[in-house]
Coordinates of C-alpha atoms in Angstrom, one line a residue:
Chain A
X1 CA -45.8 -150.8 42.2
X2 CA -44.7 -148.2 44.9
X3 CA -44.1 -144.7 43.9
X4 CA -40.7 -143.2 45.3
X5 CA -40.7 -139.6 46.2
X6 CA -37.7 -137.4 46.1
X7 CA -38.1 -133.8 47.7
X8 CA -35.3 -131.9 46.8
X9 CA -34.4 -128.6 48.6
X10 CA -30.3 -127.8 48.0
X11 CA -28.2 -127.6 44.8
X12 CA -27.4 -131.1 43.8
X13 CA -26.6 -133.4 41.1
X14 CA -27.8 -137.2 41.5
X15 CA -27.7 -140.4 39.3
X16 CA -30.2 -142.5 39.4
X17 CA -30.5 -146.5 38.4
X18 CA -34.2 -145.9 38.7
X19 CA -37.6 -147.6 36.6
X20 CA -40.8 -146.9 37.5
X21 CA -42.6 -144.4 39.5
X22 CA -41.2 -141.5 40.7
X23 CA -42.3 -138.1 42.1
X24 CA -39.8 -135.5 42.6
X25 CA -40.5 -132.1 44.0
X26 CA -38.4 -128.6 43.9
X27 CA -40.1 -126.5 47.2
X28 CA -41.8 -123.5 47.5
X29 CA -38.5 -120.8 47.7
X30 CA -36.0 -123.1 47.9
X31 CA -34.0 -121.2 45.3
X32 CA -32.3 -124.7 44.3
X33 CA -30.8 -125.5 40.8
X34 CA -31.0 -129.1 41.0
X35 CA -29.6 -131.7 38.1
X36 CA -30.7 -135.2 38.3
X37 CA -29.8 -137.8 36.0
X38 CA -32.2 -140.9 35.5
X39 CA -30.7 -144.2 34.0
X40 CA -33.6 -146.2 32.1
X41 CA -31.4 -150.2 31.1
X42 CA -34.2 -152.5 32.7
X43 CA -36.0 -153.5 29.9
X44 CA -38.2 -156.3 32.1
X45 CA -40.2 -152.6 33.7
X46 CA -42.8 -151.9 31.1
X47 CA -43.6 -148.2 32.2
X48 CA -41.8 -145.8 34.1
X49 CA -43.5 -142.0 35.2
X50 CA -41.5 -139.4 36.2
X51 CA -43.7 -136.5 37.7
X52 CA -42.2 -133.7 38.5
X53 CA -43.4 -130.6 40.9
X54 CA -41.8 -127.0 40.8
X55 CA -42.7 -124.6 43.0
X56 CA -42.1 -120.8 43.4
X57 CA -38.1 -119.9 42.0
X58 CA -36.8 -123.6 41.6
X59 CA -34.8 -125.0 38.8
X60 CA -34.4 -128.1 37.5
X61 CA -32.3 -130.0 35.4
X62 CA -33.5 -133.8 34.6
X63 CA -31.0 -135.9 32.4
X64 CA -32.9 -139.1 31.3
X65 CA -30.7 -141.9 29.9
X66 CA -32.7 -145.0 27.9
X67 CA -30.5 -148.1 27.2
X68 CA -32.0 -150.9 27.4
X69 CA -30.1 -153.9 27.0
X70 CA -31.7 -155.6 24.4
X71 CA -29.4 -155.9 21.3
X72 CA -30.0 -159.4 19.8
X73 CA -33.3 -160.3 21.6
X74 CA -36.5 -160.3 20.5
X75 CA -39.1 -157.7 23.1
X76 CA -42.4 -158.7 23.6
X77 CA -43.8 -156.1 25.4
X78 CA -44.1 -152.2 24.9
X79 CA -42.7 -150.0 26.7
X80 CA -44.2 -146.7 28.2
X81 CA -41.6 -143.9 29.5
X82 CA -43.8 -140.9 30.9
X83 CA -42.9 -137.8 31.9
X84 CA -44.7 -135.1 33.6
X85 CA -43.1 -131.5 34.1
X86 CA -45.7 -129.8 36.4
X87 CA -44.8 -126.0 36.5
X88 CA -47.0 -124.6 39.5
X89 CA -45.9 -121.5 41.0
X90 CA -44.1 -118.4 38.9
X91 CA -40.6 -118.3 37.9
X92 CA -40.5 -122.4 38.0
X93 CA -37.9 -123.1 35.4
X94 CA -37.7 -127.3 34.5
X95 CA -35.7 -128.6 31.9
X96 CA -35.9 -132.2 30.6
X97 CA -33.2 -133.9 28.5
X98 CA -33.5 -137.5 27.2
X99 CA -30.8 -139.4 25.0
X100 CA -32.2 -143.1 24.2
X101 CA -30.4 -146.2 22.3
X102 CA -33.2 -149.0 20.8
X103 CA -32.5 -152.2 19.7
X104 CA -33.8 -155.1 18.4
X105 CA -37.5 -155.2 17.6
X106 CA -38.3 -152.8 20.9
X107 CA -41.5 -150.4 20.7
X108 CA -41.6 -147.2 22.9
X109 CA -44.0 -144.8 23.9
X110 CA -42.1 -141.6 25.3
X111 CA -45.0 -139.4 26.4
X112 CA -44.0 -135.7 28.0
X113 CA -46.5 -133.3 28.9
X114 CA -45.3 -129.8 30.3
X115 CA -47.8 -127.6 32.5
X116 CA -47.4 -124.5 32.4
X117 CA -49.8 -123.7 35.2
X118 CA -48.7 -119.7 36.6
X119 CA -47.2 -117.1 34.8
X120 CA -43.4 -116.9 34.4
X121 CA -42.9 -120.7 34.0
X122 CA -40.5 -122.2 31.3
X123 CA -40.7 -125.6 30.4
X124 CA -38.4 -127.4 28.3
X125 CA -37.8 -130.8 26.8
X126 CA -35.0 -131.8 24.3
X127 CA -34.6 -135.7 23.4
X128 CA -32.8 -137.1 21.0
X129 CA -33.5 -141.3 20.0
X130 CA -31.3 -143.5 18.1
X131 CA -33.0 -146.4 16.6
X132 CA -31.2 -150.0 15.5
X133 CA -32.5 -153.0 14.1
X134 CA -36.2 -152.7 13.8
X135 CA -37.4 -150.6 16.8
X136 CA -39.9 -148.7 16.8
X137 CA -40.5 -144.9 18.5
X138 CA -43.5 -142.8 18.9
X139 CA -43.1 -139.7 21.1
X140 CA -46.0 -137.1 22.0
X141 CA -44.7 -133.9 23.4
X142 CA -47.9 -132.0 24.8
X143 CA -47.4 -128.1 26.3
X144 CA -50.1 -126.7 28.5
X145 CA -50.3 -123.7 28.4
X146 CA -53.0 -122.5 31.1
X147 CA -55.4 -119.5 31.3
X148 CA -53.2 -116.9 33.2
X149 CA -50.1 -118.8 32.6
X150 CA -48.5 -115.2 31.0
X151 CA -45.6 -115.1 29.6
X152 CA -44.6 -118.4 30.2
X153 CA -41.9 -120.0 27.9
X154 CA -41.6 -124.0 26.4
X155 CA -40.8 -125.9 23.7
X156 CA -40.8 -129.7 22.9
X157 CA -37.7 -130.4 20.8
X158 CA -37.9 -134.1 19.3
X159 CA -35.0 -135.6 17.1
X160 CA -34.6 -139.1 15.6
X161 CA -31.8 -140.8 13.4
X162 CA -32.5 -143.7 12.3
X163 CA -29.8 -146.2 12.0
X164 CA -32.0 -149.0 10.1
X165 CA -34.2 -149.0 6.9
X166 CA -36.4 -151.0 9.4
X167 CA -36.4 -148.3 12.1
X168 CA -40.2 -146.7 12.5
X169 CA -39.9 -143.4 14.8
X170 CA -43.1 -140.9 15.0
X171 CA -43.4 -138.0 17.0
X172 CA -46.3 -136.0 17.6
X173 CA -46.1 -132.2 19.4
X174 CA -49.3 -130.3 20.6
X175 CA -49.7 -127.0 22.0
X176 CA -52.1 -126.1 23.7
X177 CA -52.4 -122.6 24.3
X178 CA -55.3 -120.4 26.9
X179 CA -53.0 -117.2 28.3
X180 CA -51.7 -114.7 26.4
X181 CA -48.4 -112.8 25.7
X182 CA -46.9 -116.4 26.2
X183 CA -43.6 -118.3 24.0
X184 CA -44.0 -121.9 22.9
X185 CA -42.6 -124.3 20.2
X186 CA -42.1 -127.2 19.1
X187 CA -40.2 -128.8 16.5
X188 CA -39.0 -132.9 15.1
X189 CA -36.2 -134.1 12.8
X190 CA -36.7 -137.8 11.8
X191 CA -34.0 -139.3 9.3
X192 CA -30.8 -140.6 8.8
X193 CA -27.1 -140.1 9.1
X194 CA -26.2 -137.3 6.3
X195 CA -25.2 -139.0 3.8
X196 CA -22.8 -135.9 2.4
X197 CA -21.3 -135.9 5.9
X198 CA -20.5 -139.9 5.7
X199 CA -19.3 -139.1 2.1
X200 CA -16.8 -136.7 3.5
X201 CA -15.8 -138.6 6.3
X202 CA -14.8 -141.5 4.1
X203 CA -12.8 -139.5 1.7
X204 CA -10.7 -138.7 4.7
X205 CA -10.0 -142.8 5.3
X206 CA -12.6 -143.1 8.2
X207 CA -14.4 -146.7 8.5
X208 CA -18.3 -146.6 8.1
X209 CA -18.6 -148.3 11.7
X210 CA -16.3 -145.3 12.9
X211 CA -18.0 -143.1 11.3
X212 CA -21.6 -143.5 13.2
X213 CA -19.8 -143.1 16.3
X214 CA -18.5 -139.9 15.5
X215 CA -21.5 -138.7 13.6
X216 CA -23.7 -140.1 16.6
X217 CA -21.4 -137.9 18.9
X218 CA -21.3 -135.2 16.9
X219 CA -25.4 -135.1 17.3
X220 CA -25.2 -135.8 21.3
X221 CA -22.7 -132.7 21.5
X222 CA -24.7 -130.7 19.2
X223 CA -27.9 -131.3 21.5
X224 CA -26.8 -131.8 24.7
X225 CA -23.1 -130.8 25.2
X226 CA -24.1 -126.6 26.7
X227 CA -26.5 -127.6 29.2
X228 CA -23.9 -130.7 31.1
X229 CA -21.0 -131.1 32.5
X230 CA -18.0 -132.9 30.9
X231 CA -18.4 -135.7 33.4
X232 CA -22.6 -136.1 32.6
X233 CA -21.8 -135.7 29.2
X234 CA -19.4 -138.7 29.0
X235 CA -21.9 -140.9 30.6
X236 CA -24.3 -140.0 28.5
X237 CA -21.5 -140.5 25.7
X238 CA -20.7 -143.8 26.7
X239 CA -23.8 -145.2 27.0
X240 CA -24.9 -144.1 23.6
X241 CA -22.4 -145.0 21.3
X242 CA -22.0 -148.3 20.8
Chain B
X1 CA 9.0 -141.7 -13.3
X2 CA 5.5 -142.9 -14.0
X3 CA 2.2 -142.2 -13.9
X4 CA 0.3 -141.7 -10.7
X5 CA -3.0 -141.0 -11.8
X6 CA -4.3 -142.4 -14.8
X7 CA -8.0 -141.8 -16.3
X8 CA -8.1 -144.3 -19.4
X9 CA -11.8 -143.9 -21.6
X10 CA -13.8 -142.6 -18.6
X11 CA -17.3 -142.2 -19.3
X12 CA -19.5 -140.6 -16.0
X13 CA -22.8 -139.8 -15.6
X14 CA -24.8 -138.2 -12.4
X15 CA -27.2 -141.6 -10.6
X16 CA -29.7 -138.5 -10.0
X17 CA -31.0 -137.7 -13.2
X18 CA -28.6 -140.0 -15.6
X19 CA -27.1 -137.2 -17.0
X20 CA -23.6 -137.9 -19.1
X21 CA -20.9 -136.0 -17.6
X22 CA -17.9 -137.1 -18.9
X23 CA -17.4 -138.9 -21.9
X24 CA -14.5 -141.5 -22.6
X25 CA -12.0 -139.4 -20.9
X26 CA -8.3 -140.0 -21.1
X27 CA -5.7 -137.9 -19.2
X28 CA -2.5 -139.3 -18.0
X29 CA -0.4 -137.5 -14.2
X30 CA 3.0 -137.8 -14.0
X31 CA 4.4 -139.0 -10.3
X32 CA 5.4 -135.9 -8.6
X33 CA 4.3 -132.8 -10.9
X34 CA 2.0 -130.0 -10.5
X35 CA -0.9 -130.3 -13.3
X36 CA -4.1 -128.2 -13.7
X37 CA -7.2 -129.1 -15.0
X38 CA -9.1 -126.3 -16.3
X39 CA -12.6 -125.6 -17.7
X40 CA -15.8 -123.1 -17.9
X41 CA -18.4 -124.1 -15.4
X42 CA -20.0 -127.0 -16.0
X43 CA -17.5 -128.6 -17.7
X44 CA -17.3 -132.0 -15.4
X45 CA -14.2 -131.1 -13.7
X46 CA -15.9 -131.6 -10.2
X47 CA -17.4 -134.3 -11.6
X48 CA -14.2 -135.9 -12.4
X49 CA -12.8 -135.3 -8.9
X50 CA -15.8 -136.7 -7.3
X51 CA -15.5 -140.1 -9.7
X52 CA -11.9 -140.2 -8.6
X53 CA -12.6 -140.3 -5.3
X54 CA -15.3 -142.7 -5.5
X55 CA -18.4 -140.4 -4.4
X56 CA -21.2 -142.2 -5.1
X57 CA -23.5 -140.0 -6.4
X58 CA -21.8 -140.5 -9.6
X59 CA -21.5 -144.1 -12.0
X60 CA -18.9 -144.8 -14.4
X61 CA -20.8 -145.8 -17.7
X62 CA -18.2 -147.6 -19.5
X63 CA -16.9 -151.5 -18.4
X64 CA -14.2 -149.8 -20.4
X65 CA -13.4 -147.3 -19.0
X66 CA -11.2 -147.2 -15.5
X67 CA -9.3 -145.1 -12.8
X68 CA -5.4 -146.2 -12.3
X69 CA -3.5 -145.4 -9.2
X70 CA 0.2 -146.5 -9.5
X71 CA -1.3 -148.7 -12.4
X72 CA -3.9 -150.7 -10.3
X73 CA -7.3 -150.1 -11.0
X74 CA -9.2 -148.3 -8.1
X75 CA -12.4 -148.1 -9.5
X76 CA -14.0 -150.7 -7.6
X77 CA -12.5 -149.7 -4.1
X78 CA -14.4 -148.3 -1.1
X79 CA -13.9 -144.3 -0.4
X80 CA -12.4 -145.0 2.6
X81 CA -9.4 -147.3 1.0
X82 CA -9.0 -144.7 -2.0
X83 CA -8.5 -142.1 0.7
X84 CA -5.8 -144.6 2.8
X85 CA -4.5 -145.5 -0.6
X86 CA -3.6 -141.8 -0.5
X87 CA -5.8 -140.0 -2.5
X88 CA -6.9 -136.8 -1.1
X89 CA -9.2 -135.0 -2.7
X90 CA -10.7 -131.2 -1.4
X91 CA -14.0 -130.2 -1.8
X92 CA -15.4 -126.8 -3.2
X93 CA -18.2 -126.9 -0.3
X94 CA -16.9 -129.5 2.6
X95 CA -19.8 -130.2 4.7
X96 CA -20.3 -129.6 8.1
X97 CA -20.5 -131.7 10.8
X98 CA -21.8 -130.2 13.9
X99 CA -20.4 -131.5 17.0
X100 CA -17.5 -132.9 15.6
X101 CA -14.6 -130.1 16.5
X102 CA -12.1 -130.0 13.7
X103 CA -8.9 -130.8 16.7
X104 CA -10.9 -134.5 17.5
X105 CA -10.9 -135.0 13.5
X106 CA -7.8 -134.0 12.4
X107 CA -6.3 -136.6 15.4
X108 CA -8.6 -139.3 14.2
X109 CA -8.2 -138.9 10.7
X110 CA -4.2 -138.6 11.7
X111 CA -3.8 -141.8 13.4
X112 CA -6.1 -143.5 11.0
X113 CA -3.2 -143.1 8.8
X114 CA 0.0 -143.2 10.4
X115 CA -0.5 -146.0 13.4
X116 CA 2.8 -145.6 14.5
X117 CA 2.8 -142.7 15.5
X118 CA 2.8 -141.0 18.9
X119 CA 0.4 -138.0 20.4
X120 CA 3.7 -135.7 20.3
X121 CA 4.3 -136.1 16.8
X122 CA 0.5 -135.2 15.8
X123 CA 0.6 -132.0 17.9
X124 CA 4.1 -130.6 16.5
X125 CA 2.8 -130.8 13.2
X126 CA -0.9 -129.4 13.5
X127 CA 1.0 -126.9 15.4
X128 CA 3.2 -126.1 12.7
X129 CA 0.5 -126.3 10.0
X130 CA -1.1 -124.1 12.1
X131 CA 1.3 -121.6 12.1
X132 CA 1.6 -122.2 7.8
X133 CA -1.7 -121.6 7.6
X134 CA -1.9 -118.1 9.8
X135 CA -4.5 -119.8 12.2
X136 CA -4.9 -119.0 15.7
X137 CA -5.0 -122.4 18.0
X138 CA -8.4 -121.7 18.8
X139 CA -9.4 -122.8 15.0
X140 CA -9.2 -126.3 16.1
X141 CA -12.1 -126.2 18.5
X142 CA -14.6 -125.1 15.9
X143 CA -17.0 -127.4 14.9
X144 CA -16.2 -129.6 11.4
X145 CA -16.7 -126.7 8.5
X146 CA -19.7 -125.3 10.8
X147 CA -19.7 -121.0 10.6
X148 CA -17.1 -121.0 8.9
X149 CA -16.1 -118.5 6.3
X150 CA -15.6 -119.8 2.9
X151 CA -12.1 -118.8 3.1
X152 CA -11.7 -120.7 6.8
X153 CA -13.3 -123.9 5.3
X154 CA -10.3 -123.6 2.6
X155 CA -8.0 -123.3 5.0
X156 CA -9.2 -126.1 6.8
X157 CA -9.0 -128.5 3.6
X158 CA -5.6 -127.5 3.4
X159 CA -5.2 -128.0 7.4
X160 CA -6.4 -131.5 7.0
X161 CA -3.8 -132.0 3.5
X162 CA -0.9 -130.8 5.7
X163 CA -1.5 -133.3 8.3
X164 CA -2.3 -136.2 5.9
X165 CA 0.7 -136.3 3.5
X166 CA -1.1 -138.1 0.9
X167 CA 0.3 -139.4 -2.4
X168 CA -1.8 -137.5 -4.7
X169 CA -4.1 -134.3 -3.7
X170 CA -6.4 -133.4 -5.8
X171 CA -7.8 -129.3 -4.9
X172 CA -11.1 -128.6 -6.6
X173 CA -11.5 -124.8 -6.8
X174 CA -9.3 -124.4 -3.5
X175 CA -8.9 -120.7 -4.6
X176 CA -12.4 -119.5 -4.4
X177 CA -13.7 -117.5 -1.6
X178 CA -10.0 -117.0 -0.7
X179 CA -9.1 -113.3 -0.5
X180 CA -5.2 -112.3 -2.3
X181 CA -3.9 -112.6 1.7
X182 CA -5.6 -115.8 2.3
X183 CA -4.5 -116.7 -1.6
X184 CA -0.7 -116.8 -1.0
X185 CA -1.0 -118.9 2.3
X186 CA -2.7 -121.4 1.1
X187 CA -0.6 -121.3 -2.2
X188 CA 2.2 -121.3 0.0
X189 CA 0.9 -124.2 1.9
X190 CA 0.2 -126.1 -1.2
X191 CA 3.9 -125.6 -2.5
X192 CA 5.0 -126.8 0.8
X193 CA 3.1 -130.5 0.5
X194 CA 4.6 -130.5 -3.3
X195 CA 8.1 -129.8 -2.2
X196 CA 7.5 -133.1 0.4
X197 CA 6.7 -135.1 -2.4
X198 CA 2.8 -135.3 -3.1
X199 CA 1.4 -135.1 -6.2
X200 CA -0.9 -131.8 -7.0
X201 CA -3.4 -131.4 -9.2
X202 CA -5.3 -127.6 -9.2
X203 CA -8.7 -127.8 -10.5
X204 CA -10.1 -124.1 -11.0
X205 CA -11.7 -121.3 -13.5
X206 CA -8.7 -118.5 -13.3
X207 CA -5.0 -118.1 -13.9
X208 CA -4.6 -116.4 -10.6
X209 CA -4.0 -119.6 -8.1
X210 CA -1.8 -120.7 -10.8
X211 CA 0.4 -117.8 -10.9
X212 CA 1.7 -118.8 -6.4
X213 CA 2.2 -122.3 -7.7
X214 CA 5.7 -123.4 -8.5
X215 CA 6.5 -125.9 -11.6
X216 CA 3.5 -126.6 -13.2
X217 CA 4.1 -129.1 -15.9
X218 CA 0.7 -129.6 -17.4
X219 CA -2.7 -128.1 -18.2
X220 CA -5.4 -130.2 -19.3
X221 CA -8.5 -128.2 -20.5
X222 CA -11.9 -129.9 -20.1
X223 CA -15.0 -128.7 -22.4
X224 CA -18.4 -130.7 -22.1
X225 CA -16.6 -133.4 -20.0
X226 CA -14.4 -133.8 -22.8
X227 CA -10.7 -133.5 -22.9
X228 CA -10.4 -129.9 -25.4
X229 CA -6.6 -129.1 -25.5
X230 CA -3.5 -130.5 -23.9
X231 CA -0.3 -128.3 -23.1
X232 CA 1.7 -126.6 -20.1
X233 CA 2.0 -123.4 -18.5
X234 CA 1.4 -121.1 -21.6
X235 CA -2.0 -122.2 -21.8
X236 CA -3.3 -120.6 -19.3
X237 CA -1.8 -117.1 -20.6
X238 CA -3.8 -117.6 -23.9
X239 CA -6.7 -118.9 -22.1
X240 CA -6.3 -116.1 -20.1
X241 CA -6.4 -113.8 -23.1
X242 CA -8.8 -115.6 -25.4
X243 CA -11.0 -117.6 -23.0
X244 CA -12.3 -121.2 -23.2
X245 CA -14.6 -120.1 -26.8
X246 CA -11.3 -120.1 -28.6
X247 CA -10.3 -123.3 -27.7
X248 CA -13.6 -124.7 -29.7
X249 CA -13.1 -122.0 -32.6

């Protein structure tokens, strides 16, 4: 399998259809704020990476979108979804968003690692995974921290609602921490719908169907809504609720 | 006129810990009238709105024992069809619902209701409930009962009882958290959905919300989810005076 490469050097925003390999560098003093959206529906491409390069001053916004198609079919294989944010020159800034939709009986491995490599870096990943039928999640957030790395900033922010009592979803954050003076965290949710919420929603004549939709919504906004635009939001929107 | 709301030998216990809550309950709501239902704490009057409403935290104990709305039996119904029946029930701590803004809500919860009708109607009236309620437009872009004050998420119960017209509406402790300003809106408010025909029924500790409300007909007092004394407005004043200890004395 090839690997694309994507230099970017001006302020952009672009959509991608795109599955497996991909290497995308911000360079050196470009001074670019760069958004890039990443649409994951082939469910035939077992593993996709997504390695990402920031030099000095960059900033980068990736939007990663997993919907597979696979409601009603049984999945044979795993799938792998990496990504790497590789922060290696000061004041790189990277932020990683991903919104996923499972179905069926599909297992995925969402593995991110951050590398905080110079001092001044932030790093930051934010996903949030709805899971149907009887898929299955396990997601491993690892922050690097490296030796001289001061006061570099990241955190690995993992949350999963199930939507089935046959739903598995794990997660798994490390830190690994060799500078001082330096800010990183990490934290998980893993559960269901609130069942007070859905209580109050049905008191006020809503439908339970109706009511995951808006509930599911309510999360995406809550998550995602103050880093994207209306237009990247409804995308997102669209392709998550059902 | 009949009876809207009719609790015939309702006996309620809690699924968590199968505690008895209520016990072979009777109490009888005229179509139309303001009643209270009063009580010291504890005394399964949230309990009882909860079982009206169909939460499902609680069970009804008794094969006996049943919920009439217009005399049919709505104890086997879903929440959802209570609520679309017309029921309306307000909660002492609604729960919030981040991401949801209270404007996308209201206009689902609206139309989920009344199908027929248009965008323009919906707007003059939150507008004008608005207004009742003394809150700025921007309330409506707040997130569902999220950093609110307690008096706000009052307000906002009331908001959403405005908008929704129901048959019956059933305010458990609207008047706490609710300063003497905020008090006499929401009063106001309240007399404004009686006077359009729903049914009210004040659930709450203190003579105060009582004293805004016009024509109250009946106070039912409720002691260890029992039903303690039966009468109208007077009993507050010697509840008032005496508190709940003389009722069992």
């Amino acid at each position: 399998m090839g690997i694309k490469r994507l230099i970017l050097d001006r302020n952009n925003l672009k959509v991608f259809k795109f599955e497996e390999n991909i290497d995308i560098s911000l360079k050196d003093n470009s001074n670019c704020s760069s958004e890039l959206m990443f649409i994951l529906s082939n469910e035939n491409i077992k593993e996709t990476n997504i390695h990402i390069k920031l030099e000095h001053e960059t900033n980068l916004r990736l939007f990663v979108l997993v919907t597979y198609n696979t409601k009603g079919r049984s999945i044979k294989d795993k799938k792998n979804i990496n990504i790497t944010l590789n922060l290696l020159h000061e004041n790189a800034r990277g932020e990683v968003f991903l919104a996923g939709k499972y179905h069926s009986n599909s297992d995925t491995d969402i593995n991110i690692v951050i590398n905080n490599r110079k001092k001044n870096t932030k790093g930051y990943y934010r996903g949030i995974n709805f899971l149907y039928d009887s898929s299955h999640i396990f997601t491993k957030g690892l922050i690097n921290i490296f030796q001289f790395a001061n006061k570099s900033d990241s955190y690995f922010k993992d949350n999963n609602v199930l939507l089935s009592p046959k739903t598995i979803a794990k997660t798994s954050p490390i830190l690994e921490i060799k500078a001082d003076d330096v800010k990183a965290s990490h934290g998980a949710t893993i559960g269901m719908l609130d069942e007070s919420q859905i209580f109050y929603l049905e008191s006020r004549g809503f439908e339970r169907k109706d009511i995951n939709d808006i509930l599911i919504d309510g999360l995406l906004k809550k998550n995602f809504t103050e880093y994207m635009s209306d237009e990247l939001y409804n995308l997102f929107k669209d392709n998550i609720s059902n | 006129m009949g009876y809207i709301l009719e609790i015939k030998n309702l006996s309620v216990e809690a699924n968590e810990n199968h505690l008895k809550i209520i016990h072979n309950l009777s109490i009888k709501f005229p179509e139309e009238s303001v009643s209270v239902i009063m009580g010291p704490n504890g005394s399964g009057k949230s309990s009882l709105c909860q079982t009206i409403i169909g939460n499902p935290e609680y069970s009804i104990t008794d094969d006996l024992g049943d919920i009439l709305f217009f005399n049919e039996s709505i104890k086997s119904l879903k929440v959802n069809e209570r609520a679309l029946k017309g029921i309306f029930v307000s909660f002492q701590n609604p729960v919030e619902v981040a991401g949801v803004s209270i404007a996308s809500f209201l206009r689902q919860s609206y139309f989920n209701k009344f199908k027929d009708k248009k965008f323009n109607d919906f707007k003059e009236e939150l507008l004008k409930s608005l207004e009742l309620l003394k809150l700025d437009n921007d309330f409506i872009t707040k997130s569902l009962n999220e950093n609110l004050s307690g008096g706000e998420k009052k307000k906002s119960e009331i908001l959403q009882l405005l908008l929704l017209k129901p048959k019956l509406a059933i305010l458990d402790e609207i008047d706490s958290g609710l300063d003497i300003d905020a008090l006499r809106i929401v009063s106001n408010a309240i007399n404004t959905v009686k006077n359009q025909g729903t049914t009210i029924i004040l659930v709450t500790h203190y003579k105060r919300l009582t004293e805004y409300i016009d024509d109250i007909q009946n106070v039912f007092v409720i002691m260890d989810g029992e039903l303690k004394k039966t009468g109208d407005k007077k009993l507050i004043e010697e509840l008032e005076k005496n508190g709940y200890k003389a009722i069992n004395s």
